[in-house]
Tab-separated table of C-alpha atoms in Angstrom:
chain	number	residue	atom	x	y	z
A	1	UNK	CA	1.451	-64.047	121.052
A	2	UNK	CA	2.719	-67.624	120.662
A	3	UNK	CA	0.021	-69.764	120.164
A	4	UNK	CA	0.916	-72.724	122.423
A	5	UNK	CA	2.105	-71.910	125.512
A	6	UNK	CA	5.724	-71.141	126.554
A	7	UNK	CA	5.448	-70.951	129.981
A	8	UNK	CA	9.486	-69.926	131.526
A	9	UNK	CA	10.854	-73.084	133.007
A	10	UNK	CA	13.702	-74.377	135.018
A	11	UNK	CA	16.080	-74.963	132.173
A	12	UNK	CA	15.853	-78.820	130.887
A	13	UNK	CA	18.490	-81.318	130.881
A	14	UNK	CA	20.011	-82.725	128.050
A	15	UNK	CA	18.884	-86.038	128.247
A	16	UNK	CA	15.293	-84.150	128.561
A	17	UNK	CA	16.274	-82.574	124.718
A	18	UNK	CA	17.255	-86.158	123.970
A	19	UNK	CA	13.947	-87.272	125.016
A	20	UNK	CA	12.194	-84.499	122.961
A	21	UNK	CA	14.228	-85.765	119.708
A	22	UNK	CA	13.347	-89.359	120.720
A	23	UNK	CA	9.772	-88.237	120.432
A	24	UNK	CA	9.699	-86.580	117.087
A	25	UNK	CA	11.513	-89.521	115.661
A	26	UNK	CA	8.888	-92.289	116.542
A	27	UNK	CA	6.301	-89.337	116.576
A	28	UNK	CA	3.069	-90.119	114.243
A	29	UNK	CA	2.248	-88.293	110.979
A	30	UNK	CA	-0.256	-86.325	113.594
A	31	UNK	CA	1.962	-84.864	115.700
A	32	UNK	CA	4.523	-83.665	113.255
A	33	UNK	CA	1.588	-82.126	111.561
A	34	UNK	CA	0.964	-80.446	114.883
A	35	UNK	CA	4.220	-79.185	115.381
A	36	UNK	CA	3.955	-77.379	111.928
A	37	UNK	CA	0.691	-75.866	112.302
A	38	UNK	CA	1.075	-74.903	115.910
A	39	UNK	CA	4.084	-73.491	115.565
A	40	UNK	CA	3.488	-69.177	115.760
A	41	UNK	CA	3.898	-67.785	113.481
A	42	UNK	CA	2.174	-71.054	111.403
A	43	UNK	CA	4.954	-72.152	109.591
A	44	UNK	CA	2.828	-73.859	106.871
A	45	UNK	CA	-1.292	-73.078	106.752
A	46	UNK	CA	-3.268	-75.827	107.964
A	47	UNK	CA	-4.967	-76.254	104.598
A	48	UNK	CA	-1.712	-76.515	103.083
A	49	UNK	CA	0.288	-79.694	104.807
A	50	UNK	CA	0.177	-82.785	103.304
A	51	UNK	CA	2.426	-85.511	104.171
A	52	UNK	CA	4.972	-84.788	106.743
A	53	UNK	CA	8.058	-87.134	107.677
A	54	UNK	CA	11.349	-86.089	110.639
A	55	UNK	CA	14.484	-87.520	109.941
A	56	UNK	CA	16.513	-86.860	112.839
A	57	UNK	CA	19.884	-85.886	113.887
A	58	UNK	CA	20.912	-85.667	110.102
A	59	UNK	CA	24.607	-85.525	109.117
A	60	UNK	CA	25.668	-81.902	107.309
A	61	UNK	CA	29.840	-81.572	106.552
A	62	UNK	CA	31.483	-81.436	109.811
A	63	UNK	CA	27.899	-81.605	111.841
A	64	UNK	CA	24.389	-82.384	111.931
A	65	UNK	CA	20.953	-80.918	112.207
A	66	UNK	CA	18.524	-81.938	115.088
A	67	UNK	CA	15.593	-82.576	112.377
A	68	UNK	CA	14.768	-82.406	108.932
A	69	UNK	CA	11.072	-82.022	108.223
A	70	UNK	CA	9.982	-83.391	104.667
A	71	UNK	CA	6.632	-82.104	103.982
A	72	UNK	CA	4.686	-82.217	101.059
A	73	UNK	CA	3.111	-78.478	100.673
A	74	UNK	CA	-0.381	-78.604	98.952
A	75	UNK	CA	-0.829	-76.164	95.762
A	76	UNK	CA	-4.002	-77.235	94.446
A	77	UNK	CA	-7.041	-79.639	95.226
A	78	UNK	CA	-9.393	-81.349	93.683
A	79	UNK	CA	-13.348	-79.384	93.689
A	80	UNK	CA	-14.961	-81.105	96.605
A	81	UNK	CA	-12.966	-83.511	97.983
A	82	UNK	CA	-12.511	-81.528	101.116
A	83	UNK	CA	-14.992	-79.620	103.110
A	84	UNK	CA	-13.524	-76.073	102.240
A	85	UNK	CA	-13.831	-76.761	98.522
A	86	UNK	CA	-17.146	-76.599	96.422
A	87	UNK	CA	-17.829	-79.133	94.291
A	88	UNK	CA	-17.343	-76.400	91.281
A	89	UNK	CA	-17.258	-72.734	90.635
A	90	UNK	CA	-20.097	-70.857	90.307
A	91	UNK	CA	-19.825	-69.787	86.550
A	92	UNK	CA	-21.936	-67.045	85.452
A	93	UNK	CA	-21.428	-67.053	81.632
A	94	UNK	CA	-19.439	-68.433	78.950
A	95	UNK	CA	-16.928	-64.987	78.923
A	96	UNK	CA	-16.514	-66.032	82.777
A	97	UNK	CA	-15.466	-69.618	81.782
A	98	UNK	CA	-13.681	-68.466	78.655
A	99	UNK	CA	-11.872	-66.454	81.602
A	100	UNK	CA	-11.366	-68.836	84.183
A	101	UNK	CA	-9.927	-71.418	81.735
A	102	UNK	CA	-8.402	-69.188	78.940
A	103	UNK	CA	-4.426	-70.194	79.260
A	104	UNK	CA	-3.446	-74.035	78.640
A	105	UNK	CA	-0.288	-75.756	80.344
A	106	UNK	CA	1.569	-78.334	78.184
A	107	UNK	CA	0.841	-81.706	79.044
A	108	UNK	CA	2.358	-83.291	82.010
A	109	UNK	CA	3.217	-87.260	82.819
A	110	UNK	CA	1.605	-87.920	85.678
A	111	UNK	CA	2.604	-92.041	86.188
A	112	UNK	CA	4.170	-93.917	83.429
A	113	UNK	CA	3.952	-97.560	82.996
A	114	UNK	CA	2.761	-98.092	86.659
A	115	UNK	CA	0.274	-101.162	88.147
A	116	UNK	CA	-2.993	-100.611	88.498
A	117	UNK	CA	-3.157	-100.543	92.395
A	118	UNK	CA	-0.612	-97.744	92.339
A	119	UNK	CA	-2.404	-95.620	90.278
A	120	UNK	CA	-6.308	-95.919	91.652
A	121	UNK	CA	-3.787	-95.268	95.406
A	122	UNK	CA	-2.756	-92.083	93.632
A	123	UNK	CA	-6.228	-91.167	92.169
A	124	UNK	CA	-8.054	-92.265	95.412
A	125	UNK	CA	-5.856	-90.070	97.646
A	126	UNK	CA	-5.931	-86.956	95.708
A	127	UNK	CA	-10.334	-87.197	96.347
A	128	UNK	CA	-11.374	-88.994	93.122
A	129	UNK	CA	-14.895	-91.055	93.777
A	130	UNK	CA	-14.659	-94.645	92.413
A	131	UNK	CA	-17.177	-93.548	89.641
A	132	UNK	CA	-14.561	-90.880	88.385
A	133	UNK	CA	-11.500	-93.069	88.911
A	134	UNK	CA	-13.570	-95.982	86.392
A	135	UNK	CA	-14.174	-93.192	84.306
A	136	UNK	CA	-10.145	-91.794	84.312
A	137	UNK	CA	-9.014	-95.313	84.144
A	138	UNK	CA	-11.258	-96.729	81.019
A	139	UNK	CA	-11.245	-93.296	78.729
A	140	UNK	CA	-11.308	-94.010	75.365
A	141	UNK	CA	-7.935	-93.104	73.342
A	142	UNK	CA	-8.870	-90.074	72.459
A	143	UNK	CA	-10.776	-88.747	74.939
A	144	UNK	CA	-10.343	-86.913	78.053
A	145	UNK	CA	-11.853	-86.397	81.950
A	146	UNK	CA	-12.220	-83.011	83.052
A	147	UNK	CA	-12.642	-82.298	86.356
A	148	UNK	CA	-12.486	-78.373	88.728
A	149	UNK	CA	-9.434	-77.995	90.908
A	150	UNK	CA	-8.647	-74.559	93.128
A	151	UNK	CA	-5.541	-73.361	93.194
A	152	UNK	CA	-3.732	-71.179	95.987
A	153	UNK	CA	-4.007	-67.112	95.526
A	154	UNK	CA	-1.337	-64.871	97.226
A	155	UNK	CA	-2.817	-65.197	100.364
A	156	UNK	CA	-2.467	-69.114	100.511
A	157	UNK	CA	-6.059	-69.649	99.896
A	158	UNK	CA	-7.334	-72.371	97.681
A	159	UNK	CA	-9.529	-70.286	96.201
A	160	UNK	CA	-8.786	-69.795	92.697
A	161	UNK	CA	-10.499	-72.116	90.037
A	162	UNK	CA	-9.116	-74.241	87.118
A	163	UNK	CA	-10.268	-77.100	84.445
A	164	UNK	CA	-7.241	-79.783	84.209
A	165	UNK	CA	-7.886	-82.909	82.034
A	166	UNK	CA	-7.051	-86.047	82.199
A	167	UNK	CA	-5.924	-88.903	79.920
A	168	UNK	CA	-4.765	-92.390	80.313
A	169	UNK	CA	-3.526	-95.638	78.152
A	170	UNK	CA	-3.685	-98.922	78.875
A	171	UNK	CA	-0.851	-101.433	78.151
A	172	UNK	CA	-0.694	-105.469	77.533
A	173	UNK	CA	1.316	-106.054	80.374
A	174	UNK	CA	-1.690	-104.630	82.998
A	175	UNK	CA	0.490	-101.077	83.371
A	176	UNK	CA	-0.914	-97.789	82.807
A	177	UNK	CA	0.137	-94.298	82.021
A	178	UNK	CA	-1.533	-91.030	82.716
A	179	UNK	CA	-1.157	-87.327	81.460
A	180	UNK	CA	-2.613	-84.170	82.161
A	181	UNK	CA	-2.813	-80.751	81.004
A	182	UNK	CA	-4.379	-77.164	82.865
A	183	UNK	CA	-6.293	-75.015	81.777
A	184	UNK	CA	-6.051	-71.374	83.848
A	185	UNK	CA	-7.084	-68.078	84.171
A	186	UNK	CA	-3.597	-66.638	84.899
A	187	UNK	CA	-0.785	-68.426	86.702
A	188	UNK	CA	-0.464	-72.290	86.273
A	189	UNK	CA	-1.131	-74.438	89.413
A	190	UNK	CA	2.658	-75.628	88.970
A	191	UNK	CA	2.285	-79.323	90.278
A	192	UNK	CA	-0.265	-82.239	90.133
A	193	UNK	CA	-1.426	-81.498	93.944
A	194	UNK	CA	1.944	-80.561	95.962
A	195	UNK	CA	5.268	-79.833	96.150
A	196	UNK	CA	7.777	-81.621	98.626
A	197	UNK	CA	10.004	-78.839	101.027
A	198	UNK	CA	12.538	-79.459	103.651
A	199	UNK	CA	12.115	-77.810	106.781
A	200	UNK	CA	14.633	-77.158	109.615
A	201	UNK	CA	13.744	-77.852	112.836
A	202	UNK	CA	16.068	-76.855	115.801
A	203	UNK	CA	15.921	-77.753	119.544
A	204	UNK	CA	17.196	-75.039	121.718
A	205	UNK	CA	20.007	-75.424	123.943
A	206	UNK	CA	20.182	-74.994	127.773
A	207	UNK	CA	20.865	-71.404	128.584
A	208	UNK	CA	21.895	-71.098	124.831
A	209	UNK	CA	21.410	-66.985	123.838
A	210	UNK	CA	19.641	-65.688	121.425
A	211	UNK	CA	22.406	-65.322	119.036
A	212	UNK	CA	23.444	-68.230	119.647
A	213	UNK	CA	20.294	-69.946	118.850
A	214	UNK	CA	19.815	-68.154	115.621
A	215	UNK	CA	23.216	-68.432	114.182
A	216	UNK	CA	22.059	-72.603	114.488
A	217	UNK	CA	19.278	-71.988	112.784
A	218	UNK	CA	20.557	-69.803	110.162
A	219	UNK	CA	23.418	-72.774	109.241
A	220	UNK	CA	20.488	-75.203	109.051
A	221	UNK	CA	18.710	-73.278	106.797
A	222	UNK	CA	21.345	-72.541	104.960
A	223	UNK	CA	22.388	-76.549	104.475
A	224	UNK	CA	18.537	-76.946	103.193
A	225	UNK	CA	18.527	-73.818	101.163
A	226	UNK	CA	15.249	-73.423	102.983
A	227	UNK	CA	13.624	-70.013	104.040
A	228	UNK	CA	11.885	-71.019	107.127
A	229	UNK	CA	12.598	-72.976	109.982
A	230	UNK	CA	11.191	-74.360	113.291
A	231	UNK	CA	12.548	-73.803	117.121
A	232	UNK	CA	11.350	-75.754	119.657
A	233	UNK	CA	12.290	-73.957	122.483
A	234	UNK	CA	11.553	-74.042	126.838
A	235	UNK	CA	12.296	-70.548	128.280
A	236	UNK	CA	11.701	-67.332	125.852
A	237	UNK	CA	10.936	-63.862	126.249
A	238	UNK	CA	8.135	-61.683	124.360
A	239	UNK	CA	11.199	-59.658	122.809
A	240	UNK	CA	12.453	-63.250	121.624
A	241	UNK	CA	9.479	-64.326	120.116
A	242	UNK	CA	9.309	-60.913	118.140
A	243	UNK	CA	12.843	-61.566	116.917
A	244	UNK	CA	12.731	-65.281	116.006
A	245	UNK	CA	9.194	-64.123	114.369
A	246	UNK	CA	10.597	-61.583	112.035
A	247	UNK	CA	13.611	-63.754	111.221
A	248	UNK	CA	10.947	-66.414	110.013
A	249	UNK	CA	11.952	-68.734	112.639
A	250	UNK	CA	8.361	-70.472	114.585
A	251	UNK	CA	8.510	-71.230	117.751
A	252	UNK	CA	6.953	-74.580	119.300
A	253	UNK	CA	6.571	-75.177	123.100
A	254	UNK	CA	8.187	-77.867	124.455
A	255	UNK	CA	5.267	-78.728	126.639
A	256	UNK	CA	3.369	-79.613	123.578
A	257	UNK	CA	5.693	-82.527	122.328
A	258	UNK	CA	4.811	-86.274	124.530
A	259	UNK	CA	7.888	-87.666	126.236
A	260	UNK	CA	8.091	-90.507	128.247
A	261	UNK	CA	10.074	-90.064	132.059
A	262	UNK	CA	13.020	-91.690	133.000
A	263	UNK	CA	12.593	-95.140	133.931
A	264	UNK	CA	14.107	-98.161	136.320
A	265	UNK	CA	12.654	-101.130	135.850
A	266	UNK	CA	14.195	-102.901	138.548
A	267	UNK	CA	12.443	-99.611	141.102
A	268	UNK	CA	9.081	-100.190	138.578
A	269	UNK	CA	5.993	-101.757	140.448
A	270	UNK	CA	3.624	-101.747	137.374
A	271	UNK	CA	2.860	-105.463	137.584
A	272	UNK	CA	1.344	-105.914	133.898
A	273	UNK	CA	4.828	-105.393	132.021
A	274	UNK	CA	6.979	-108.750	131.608
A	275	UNK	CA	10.303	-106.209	132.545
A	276	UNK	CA	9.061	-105.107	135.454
A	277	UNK	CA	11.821	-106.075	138.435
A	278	UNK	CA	13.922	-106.722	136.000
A	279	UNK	CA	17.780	-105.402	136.888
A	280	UNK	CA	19.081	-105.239	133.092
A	281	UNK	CA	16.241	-104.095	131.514
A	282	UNK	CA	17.181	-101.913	128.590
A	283	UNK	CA	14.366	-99.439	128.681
A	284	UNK	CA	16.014	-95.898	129.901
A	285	UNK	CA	12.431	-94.199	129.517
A	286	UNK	CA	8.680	-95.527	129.816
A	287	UNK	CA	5.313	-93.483	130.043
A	288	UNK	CA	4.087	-96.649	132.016
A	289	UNK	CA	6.895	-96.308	134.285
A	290	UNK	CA	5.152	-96.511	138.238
A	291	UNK	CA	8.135	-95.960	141.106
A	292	UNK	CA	8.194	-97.275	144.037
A	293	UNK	CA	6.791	-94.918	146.922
């Protein structure tokens, strides 16, 4: 069953959808978030989004696409810098660590010749504690900081264990440059933390068909190269949802995204806002907005 609800409905209007798009382009990081892991089926795992930005009505050859999600998908993550994560693996002997950390990646730039703010901002949000970031950031030439990471297994889990270490130099003109390198049981974690995706996201038409709907959805995918995509939609069937589902199309209720009414702020009696009365007020929609009874 679709997770929110998707309750049928008298058939929106299109300054209604405009309203919707309105809302996902001023919408915060939170709800955009929302929309992903809400979505049924999930079109990301909740443990698994990371940044998220909507660029809206985006221009593609002769058309456009209602939004573009960019979302950074996390891969790996630091031992204990979230809830879900121990602090290290449980390591029962040295053949189980020779194991866990028995294939080495080459070594990766991480930042090159960036300030020092920029790279304790990177360090900080990835979960390093100040100690370990004064550590990382003072090394000695030579030398390294280790430090446990998990990794995602086939089921999207962070779950699987890895050593990657750290190095950094120091320049005269206050920049700094890190590297790193992994060391893995079997497949390499692939990135530093994530890796950015584009995600369709289309807003279904009045009385549009299914067909219809899908062929959109198929060209936006198709101008993103992207497997999945996101439908917002207001009326659907269970035999829909089935469909879009198998087609790797989620489905997001309408009802779930904030819009703001219509407004007149000439026929407006909330006395607190300076354009209230006013006859040439701008503002076409306000969630403030109080008519007159």
């Amino acid at each position: 069953m679709l997770k929110t609800s998707v309750p049928m409905l008298a058939t929106p209007s299109v300054d209604w959808q405009e309203q919707v798009q309105i809302a996902l382009a001023v919408g915060n990081e939170g709800l955009l978030r929302r929309i992903l892991i809400d979505s049924w089926p999930a079109a990301i795992a909740p443990s698994h989004v990371g940044s998220v930005r909507a660029d809206v009505a985006v221009p593609v050859g002769e058309g456009r696409l209602d939004v573009v999600l960019t979302v950074e998908r996390t891969v790996c993550a630091l031992a204990g810098s979230r809830p879900d994560l121990p602090s290290e693996p449980v390591i029962h002997d040295h053949d189980h660590l020779q194991f866990l950390t028995g294939c080495v990646s080459k070594l990766y730039p991480l930042v090159q010749n960036q300030s020092l703010s920029k790279v304790v901002e990177l360090l900080s949000r990835v979960g390093f504690s100040e100690a370990a970031m004064h550590q990382i950031l003072n090394l000695p030439y030579h030398a390294w900081y280790k430090s446990w990471w998990y990794q995602a297994d086939g089921a999207g889990s962070l779950s699987i264990p890895f050593q990657r270490f750290i190095r950094s130099r120091r320049y005269g003109d206050g920049t700094l440059t890190l590297h790193y390198k992994d060391y893995y049981s079997q497949e390499p974690p692939g990135s530093f933390v994530g890796e950015t995706l584009q995600l369709p996201l289309v807003i279904r038409q009045p009385q549009e068909g299914f067909m219809a709907t899908l062929e959109r959805v198929n060209r936006a995918r198709q101008a993103l190269s992207a497997e999945k995509a996101l439908l917002v939609v207001d009326e659907v069937t269970p035999i829909e949802v089935e469909g879009f589902a198998h087609q790797n199309v989620s489905l997001y209720s309408i009802q779930s995204i904030p819009v703001s009414p219509p407004a007149d702020c000439y026929h407006c009696t909330q006395a607190t806002c300076s354009l209230q009365g006013q006859l040439q007020s701008p503002v076409q929609a306000c969630r403030g907005f109080l008519p007159e009874v």
